[in-house]
């Protein structure tokens, strides 16, 4: 293969190269496209292993505290995003779709910090702005009946950004960063989840997505409680709701899609949307098992994501692929319908590129595409003996045999070392920043202790509320 500039220009034997060309010997190695992390939130990066397992609705109190969360500095935003990017690059993730949330508020300084981290790391990144704009009580069923009045008043008093301001920020973000670094950095839009934004903002994001051709991140039916929310608060499923609001289309990236019913699946299939499947996160938070085969059977594009480092605890897409390959085996007695290694590799690479609108740019080895490539050492324990390379990539490899990573024709990792960033300096800075972050987190924990019994009561009430489908293994 020949790479010139940022792309693949020839594939085949006996290729002509100039005298200044670097020749990389791939003897005994596997050349493959880089992995794609189709769903990630960089702000969670400092919280790997920090939290016990708990349902999403309680977990989010720590992740995006609804009260009294001090703003983080742009440097913290930068370092968190850089740490995640370095961890991904070292195990062979060349493309990431980041949906960073900003607590308690967002501004261009914080956005620049995240984008600068992606610029400096060398990874290919599509990035949104995840900024809900409705009061906490509107996001959940039953909560207004359960929370004491004093807490409700405080929650209702929280300042929320108006739609106009957020759209203006998006336009500034797109003009500043979309297409930068030779199109390595791109923008997408995000509502977080439909129940977390006003209807006019949900629609305005869809218009931006249409105007600029950007993917639209929408977390939908991640949990059983969200299914109950649809029944109780909307009188319909959240998939039906986004369809009715006109935002379910081919640019929509439906994240999770666990508690979807047959009607939801038909709407999703007709829309041409993609689905981001995050199997490790879904087990860690007890969300349930996505109906993989029912979605796949309808021709919906499924990509894979790690979700964030506080709910997957790593960004290891090899682990995500392995989990995607095996967890669905408990959902269907017909073993002929269980995911194959080839399907899972497509989800983890090609489908991820497609979900970001990058299917003509990356995700496969073809002349004209970006050189986003890995060399995998085959003289290693995971591939010895070599029985079936696809199955061993999905079931045996863990990222430790990635010997070279190239993004857009630039070697960014070689022999286990990331070349774009001084990793030991980065780790030292993370430890230093943790002093500031840990004290903030202590304040958050005090609030969570106060709120947790009410959120638990909401969760338990939702568990008692009947729904027509089951995505738990119980
Ligand atoms: Zn997410």
XYZ file of C-alpha atoms and ligand atoms in Angstrom:
475
model
C 0.000 0.000 0.000
C 1.159 3.525 -0.727
C 0.135 6.515 1.383
C 0.711 10.037 0.074
C -0.212 13.027 2.196
C -3.250 12.040 4.228
C -4.658 9.315 1.989
C -4.178 5.894 0.458
C -3.092 6.275 -3.165
C -2.305 2.706 -4.233
C -2.758 -0.886 -3.048
C -0.890 -3.816 -4.547
C 2.531 -5.455 -4.994
C 5.675 -3.727 -6.287
C 4.506 -0.155 -5.796
C 6.839 2.637 -6.895
C 8.029 4.937 -4.121
C 10.284 7.983 -4.205
C 13.720 8.136 -2.521
C 12.404 10.112 0.465
C 9.516 7.747 1.132
C 9.438 5.988 4.468
C 8.911 2.255 3.983
C 7.208 0.480 6.897
C 7.844 -3.257 6.988
C 4.616 -5.089 7.789
C 6.044 -8.604 7.714
C 4.238 -10.793 10.244
C 1.714 -8.066 10.954
C -1.903 -7.473 10.019
C -2.802 -4.213 8.314
C -6.348 -3.117 9.117
C -8.439 0.056 9.331
C -8.424 1.847 12.684
C -11.234 1.200 15.153
C -14.031 3.751 15.497
C -15.417 4.772 18.868
C -18.922 5.753 17.796
C -20.027 7.196 21.146
C -18.001 8.856 23.898
C -18.221 11.721 26.422
C -14.774 13.199 27.129
C -15.788 14.985 30.401
C -16.124 11.609 32.165
C -12.476 10.728 31.618
C -11.265 11.500 35.147
C -13.928 9.252 36.688
C -12.729 5.859 35.505
C -13.439 3.351 38.244
C -14.701 6.143 40.517
C -18.273 5.015 40.982
C -20.076 1.904 42.153
C -22.487 0.363 39.661
C -25.884 2.073 39.781
C -28.763 2.851 37.432
C -28.335 5.726 34.976
C -30.768 8.041 36.761
C -28.753 7.906 40.006
C -25.425 7.766 38.158
C -26.220 11.019 36.334
C -26.381 12.854 39.652
C -22.609 12.350 39.838
C -21.984 12.777 36.132
C -24.017 15.942 35.484
C -25.000 17.268 38.932
C -28.214 19.302 38.731
C -27.203 21.582 41.632
C -24.196 23.512 42.824
C -21.582 22.095 40.503
C -18.632 24.475 40.125
C -17.444 25.073 36.542
C -14.268 23.307 35.509
C -11.398 25.245 34.023
C -10.712 25.060 30.269
C -7.388 23.387 31.142
C -9.290 20.590 32.894
C -11.540 20.211 29.830
C -8.436 20.078 27.614
C -6.565 17.523 29.696
C -9.606 15.272 30.135
C -10.195 15.154 26.377
C -6.476 14.633 25.680
C -6.236 11.776 28.198
C -9.143 9.964 26.526
C -7.706 10.570 23.054
C -4.272 9.225 24.021
C -5.798 6.137 25.630
C -7.825 5.506 22.477
C -4.960 6.058 20.039
C -2.648 3.682 21.900
C -5.043 0.779 21.475
C -5.836 1.573 17.847
C -8.914 3.809 17.897
C -8.334 6.308 15.097
C -11.776 7.956 15.012
C -14.006 9.107 17.866
C -17.444 10.686 18.095
C -17.383 12.783 21.269
C -20.566 14.210 22.814
C -19.066 16.381 25.588
C -21.458 17.731 28.212
C -20.664 20.960 30.017
C -21.609 21.417 33.668
C -22.896 23.842 34.794
C -22.636 25.891 31.580
C -20.899 26.058 28.244
C -18.907 28.768 26.514
C -16.518 28.956 23.582
C -13.469 28.789 25.879
C -14.480 25.329 27.084
C -15.337 24.178 23.551
C -11.967 25.432 22.268
C -10.261 23.482 25.053
C -11.835 20.186 23.985
C -11.230 20.807 20.281
C -7.611 21.841 20.919
C -7.050 18.523 22.699
C -8.286 16.659 19.628
C -6.158 18.875 17.380
C -3.037 18.158 19.445
C -3.641 14.436 19.936
C -3.800 13.606 16.228
C -6.994 11.517 16.484
C -9.860 12.060 14.021
C -12.763 13.514 15.986
C -16.358 14.504 15.391
C -17.565 16.574 18.337
C -20.905 18.003 19.478
C -22.053 20.299 22.281
C -24.284 18.442 24.764
C -26.172 21.114 26.715
C -29.667 20.262 28.008
C -31.962 23.241 28.551
C -34.993 22.138 30.589
C -35.344 22.009 34.405
C -34.368 18.743 36.083
C -37.965 17.950 37.082
C -39.081 17.842 33.451
C -36.590 15.142 32.562
C -38.085 12.443 34.772
C -41.420 10.878 35.705
C -42.682 11.067 39.325
C -39.851 13.309 40.563
C -42.057 16.344 41.183
C -44.199 14.155 43.481
C -41.209 12.797 45.389
C -38.786 15.673 45.965
C -39.314 18.025 48.940
C -40.542 21.497 47.981
C -37.335 23.229 49.041
C -35.215 21.109 46.702
C -37.747 21.518 43.903
C -37.555 25.283 44.231
C -33.772 25.174 43.977
C -33.902 22.915 40.940
C -36.472 25.144 39.249
C -34.338 28.216 39.918
C -31.327 26.838 38.030
C -30.400 29.095 35.106
C -30.898 27.474 31.708
C -29.500 28.701 28.407
C -32.117 30.024 25.948
C -32.400 28.261 22.595
C -31.243 31.340 20.682
C -27.981 31.548 22.651
C -27.266 27.850 22.174
C -27.898 28.003 18.425
C -25.627 31.028 18.160
C -22.913 29.128 20.048
C -23.339 26.172 17.699
C -22.930 28.425 14.667
C -19.749 29.919 16.129
C -18.455 26.414 16.959
C -19.162 25.134 13.444
C -17.522 28.086 11.708
C -14.474 27.858 13.974
C -13.809 24.124 14.095
C -15.792 22.170 11.485
C -13.354 20.970 8.819
C -10.191 22.104 10.620
C -6.892 20.173 10.445
C -7.553 19.040 6.872
C -11.091 17.957 7.819
C -9.806 15.729 10.655
C -11.946 17.701 13.117
C -15.674 17.910 12.471
C -18.788 19.095 14.258
C -21.992 17.241 15.015
C -25.060 18.356 16.960
C -26.544 16.892 20.134
C -29.701 17.304 22.169
C -28.357 14.849 24.775
C -31.834 13.262 24.917
C -35.228 14.509 23.677
C -36.675 14.787 27.205
C -33.725 16.989 28.255
C -34.331 19.882 25.814
C -37.144 22.209 24.814
C -39.071 21.382 21.659
C -37.772 24.470 19.883
C -34.149 23.554 20.645
C -34.754 19.953 19.524
C -36.030 21.355 16.193
C -33.314 24.028 15.895
C -30.609 21.354 16.237
C -32.284 19.341 13.502
C -32.207 22.409 11.246
C -28.489 22.883 11.938
C -27.914 19.194 11.236
C -29.722 19.597 7.895
C -28.033 22.879 6.966
C -24.482 21.606 7.513
C -25.045 17.866 6.921
C -24.058 16.973 10.501
C -24.901 13.848 12.554
C -27.460 14.452 15.314
C -26.696 12.726 18.666
C -29.852 11.627 20.484
C -29.805 9.305 23.523
C -33.041 7.333 23.294
C -34.584 4.665 25.530
C -31.368 3.814 27.311
C -33.274 2.685 30.392
C -36.551 1.133 31.420
C -37.341 4.331 33.339
C -37.155 6.266 30.069
C -39.735 3.871 28.615
C -41.941 4.685 31.626
C -41.282 8.420 31.080
C -42.706 8.108 27.565
C -45.810 6.304 28.836
C -46.447 8.652 31.767
C -45.298 12.044 30.473
C -45.673 11.871 26.685
C -48.313 9.197 26.110
C -46.010 7.575 23.549
C -42.517 6.167 23.233
C -39.569 8.538 22.956
C -38.819 7.130 19.480
C -42.381 7.965 18.387
C -41.928 11.400 20.007
C -38.776 12.300 18.018
C -40.445 10.946 14.886
C -43.469 13.179 15.521
C -41.165 16.144 16.145
C -39.549 15.563 12.744
C -36.009 14.860 13.983
C -35.773 11.108 13.310
C -34.019 10.892 9.946
C -30.895 9.558 8.224
C -28.612 11.958 10.128
C -29.890 10.871 13.559
C -27.523 8.807 15.690
C -29.801 7.024 18.137
C -27.669 6.201 21.162
C -28.514 2.994 23.121
C -32.022 2.071 21.757
C -32.476 -0.629 24.404
C -36.114 -0.314 25.513
C -37.465 0.029 21.961
C -40.570 -1.872 20.837
C -41.528 -3.180 17.396
C -43.210 0.109 16.415
C -40.068 2.039 17.424
C -37.893 -0.321 15.399
C -40.077 0.143 12.310
C -39.879 3.938 12.648
C -36.102 3.766 13.065
C -35.704 1.500 10.027
C -37.871 3.761 7.841
C -35.877 6.834 8.906
C -32.447 5.538 7.841
C -30.965 6.497 11.239
C -27.895 4.872 12.800
C -27.686 3.309 16.274
C -24.730 3.578 18.676
C -24.481 0.395 20.739
C -22.532 0.646 24.024
C -22.749 -2.859 25.493
C -20.277 -2.465 28.375
C -21.811 0.802 29.592
C -25.277 -0.764 29.313
C -24.269 -3.641 31.606
C -22.311 -1.441 34.020
C -25.405 0.756 34.618
C -27.831 -2.177 34.469
C -29.632 -0.525 31.558
C -30.356 -3.759 29.694
C -29.454 -5.554 26.481
C -30.146 -3.817 23.167
C -32.135 -5.974 20.685
C -29.142 -6.254 18.331
C -30.571 -8.727 15.846
C -33.990 -7.054 15.603
C -32.250 -3.773 14.740
C -29.791 -5.425 12.347
C -32.597 -7.376 10.606
C -34.252 -4.075 9.709
C -31.103 -2.851 7.962
C -30.332 -0.162 10.555
C -26.653 0.841 10.690
C -25.257 -0.202 14.115
C -21.952 1.234 15.312
C -20.177 0.612 18.612
C -19.183 2.984 21.394
C -17.484 2.872 24.757
C -19.680 5.659 26.115
C -17.830 7.490 28.862
C -15.029 6.493 31.170
C -17.222 6.559 34.263
C -19.611 3.986 32.803
C -17.280 1.784 30.757
C -14.153 2.577 32.793
C -11.987 2.285 29.709
C -12.147 3.292 26.063
C -11.031 -0.109 24.888
C -12.993 -0.805 21.723
C -11.540 -4.328 21.604
C -13.395 -5.058 24.855
C -16.503 -3.361 23.480
C -16.353 -5.557 20.364
C -15.948 -8.692 22.466
C -18.896 -7.736 24.656
C -21.013 -6.946 21.565
C -20.064 -10.331 20.153
C -21.187 -12.356 23.178
C -23.828 -10.517 25.250
C -26.566 -11.026 22.643
C -26.127 -14.788 22.899
C -28.306 -14.718 26.032
C -31.109 -12.885 24.217
C -32.050 -15.461 21.573
C -32.035 -19.266 21.771
C -31.492 -19.460 18.003
C -27.715 -19.499 17.909
C -27.709 -18.918 14.136
C -28.820 -15.359 14.891
C -25.996 -14.548 17.310
C -23.539 -11.872 16.109
C -20.618 -13.109 14.018
C -17.094 -11.738 14.353
C -17.326 -10.244 10.858
C -20.527 -8.393 11.779
C -18.989 -7.048 14.970
C -15.879 -5.831 13.134
C -18.099 -4.014 10.638
C -19.976 -2.396 13.534
C -16.682 -1.380 15.187
C -15.127 0.105 12.045
C -17.114 0.712 8.842
C -20.504 1.338 10.456
C -18.938 3.779 12.913
C -17.592 5.852 10.017
C -21.013 5.747 8.330
C -22.797 6.880 11.510
C -20.595 10.005 11.481
C -21.210 10.648 7.781
C -17.591 9.653 7.112
C -18.227 6.538 5.018
C -16.466 8.047 1.984
C -13.611 9.293 4.170
C -12.507 6.457 6.459
C -13.510 3.046 7.859
C -11.941 0.816 5.209
C -8.765 0.331 3.214
C -9.493 1.764 -0.227
C -7.642 4.008 -2.645
C -8.740 7.597 -2.073
C -9.692 7.105 1.580
C -7.879 8.637 4.527
C -4.962 6.525 5.775
C -6.447 5.666 9.206
C -4.611 2.399 9.716
C -3.294 -0.094 12.263
C -0.538 -2.656 12.191
C -1.281 -5.590 14.504
C 1.556 -7.857 15.650
C 0.581 -11.428 14.768
C 3.622 -12.969 16.506
C 1.821 -12.524 19.822
C -0.100 -14.634 22.336
C -3.520 -13.465 21.086
C -2.786 -14.714 17.557
C -0.745 -17.835 18.386
C -1.883 -20.193 17.038
C -3.643 -18.296 14.267
C -6.991 -20.017 13.718
C -9.378 -17.325 12.494
C -8.106 -13.780 12.255
C -11.523 -12.066 12.506
C -12.621 -14.104 15.515
C -9.261 -13.576 17.217
C -9.426 -9.828 16.609
C -12.833 -9.732 18.327
C -12.381 -12.379 21.017
C -8.606 -12.527 21.786
C -7.067 -9.112 21.075
C -7.132 -6.422 23.798
C -5.128 -3.666 22.111
C -1.713 -4.742 23.350
C -0.654 -6.008 19.910
C -1.213 -2.676 18.148
C 2.307 -1.832 16.980
C 1.594 1.175 14.767
C -1.307 3.624 14.410
C -1.692 6.079 11.554
C -4.345 8.796 11.320
C -4.670 10.722 8.064
C -1.272 9.442 6.902
C 0.538 10.543 10.061
C 2.084 7.939 12.368
C 0.699 8.802 15.813
C 1.618 5.648 17.752
C 4.616 3.409 17.189
C 5.972 0.546 19.300
C 3.504 1.301 22.078
C 4.395 4.989 22.318
C 2.151 7.879 21.375
C 4.170 10.363 19.319
C 1.946 13.440 19.415
C 1.929 14.028 23.177
C 4.372 13.469 26.036
C 2.358 10.828 27.848
C 4.253 10.961 31.145
C 3.833 14.758 31.309
C 0.140 14.272 30.598
C -0.251 11.702 33.375
C 1.582 13.989 35.799
C -0.744 16.874 34.918
C -3.788 14.664 35.381
C -2.647 13.801 38.902
C -2.086 17.497 39.629
C -5.501 18.521 38.260
C -7.140 15.774 40.288
C -6.432 17.811 43.434
C -8.779 20.530 42.119
C -11.226 18.077 40.619
C -11.441 15.820 43.674
C -12.469 18.722 45.922
C -15.219 19.645 43.433
C -16.309 16.049 43.347
C -16.553 15.955 47.150
C -19.064 18.836 46.986
C -21.035 16.962 44.346
C -21.092 13.851 46.518
C -22.601 15.783 49.432
C -25.475 16.875 47.218
C -25.921 13.432 45.740
C -26.279 11.967 49.224
C -29.152 14.358 49.804
C -30.859 13.668 46.467
C -30.219 9.943 46.098
C -33.132 8.644 48.243
C -35.643 10.552 46.085
C -34.102 9.411 42.800
C -34.042 5.852 44.161
C -37.737 6.151 45.015
C -38.396 7.353 41.452
C -36.402 4.437 40.059
C -38.269 1.920 42.223
C -41.618 3.376 41.238
C -40.659 3.060 37.572
C -39.636 -0.570 38.169
C -43.165 -1.249 39.470
C -44.735 0.477 36.451
C -45.539 -2.155 33.808
C -43.965 -1.945 30.353
C -44.707 -4.327 27.449
C -41.100 -5.372 26.767
C -38.208 -6.750 28.796
C -34.546 -6.028 28.137
C -33.218 -7.280 31.449
C -31.906 -10.806 31.973
C -33.928 -11.207 35.143
Zn -23.839 8.708 26.132
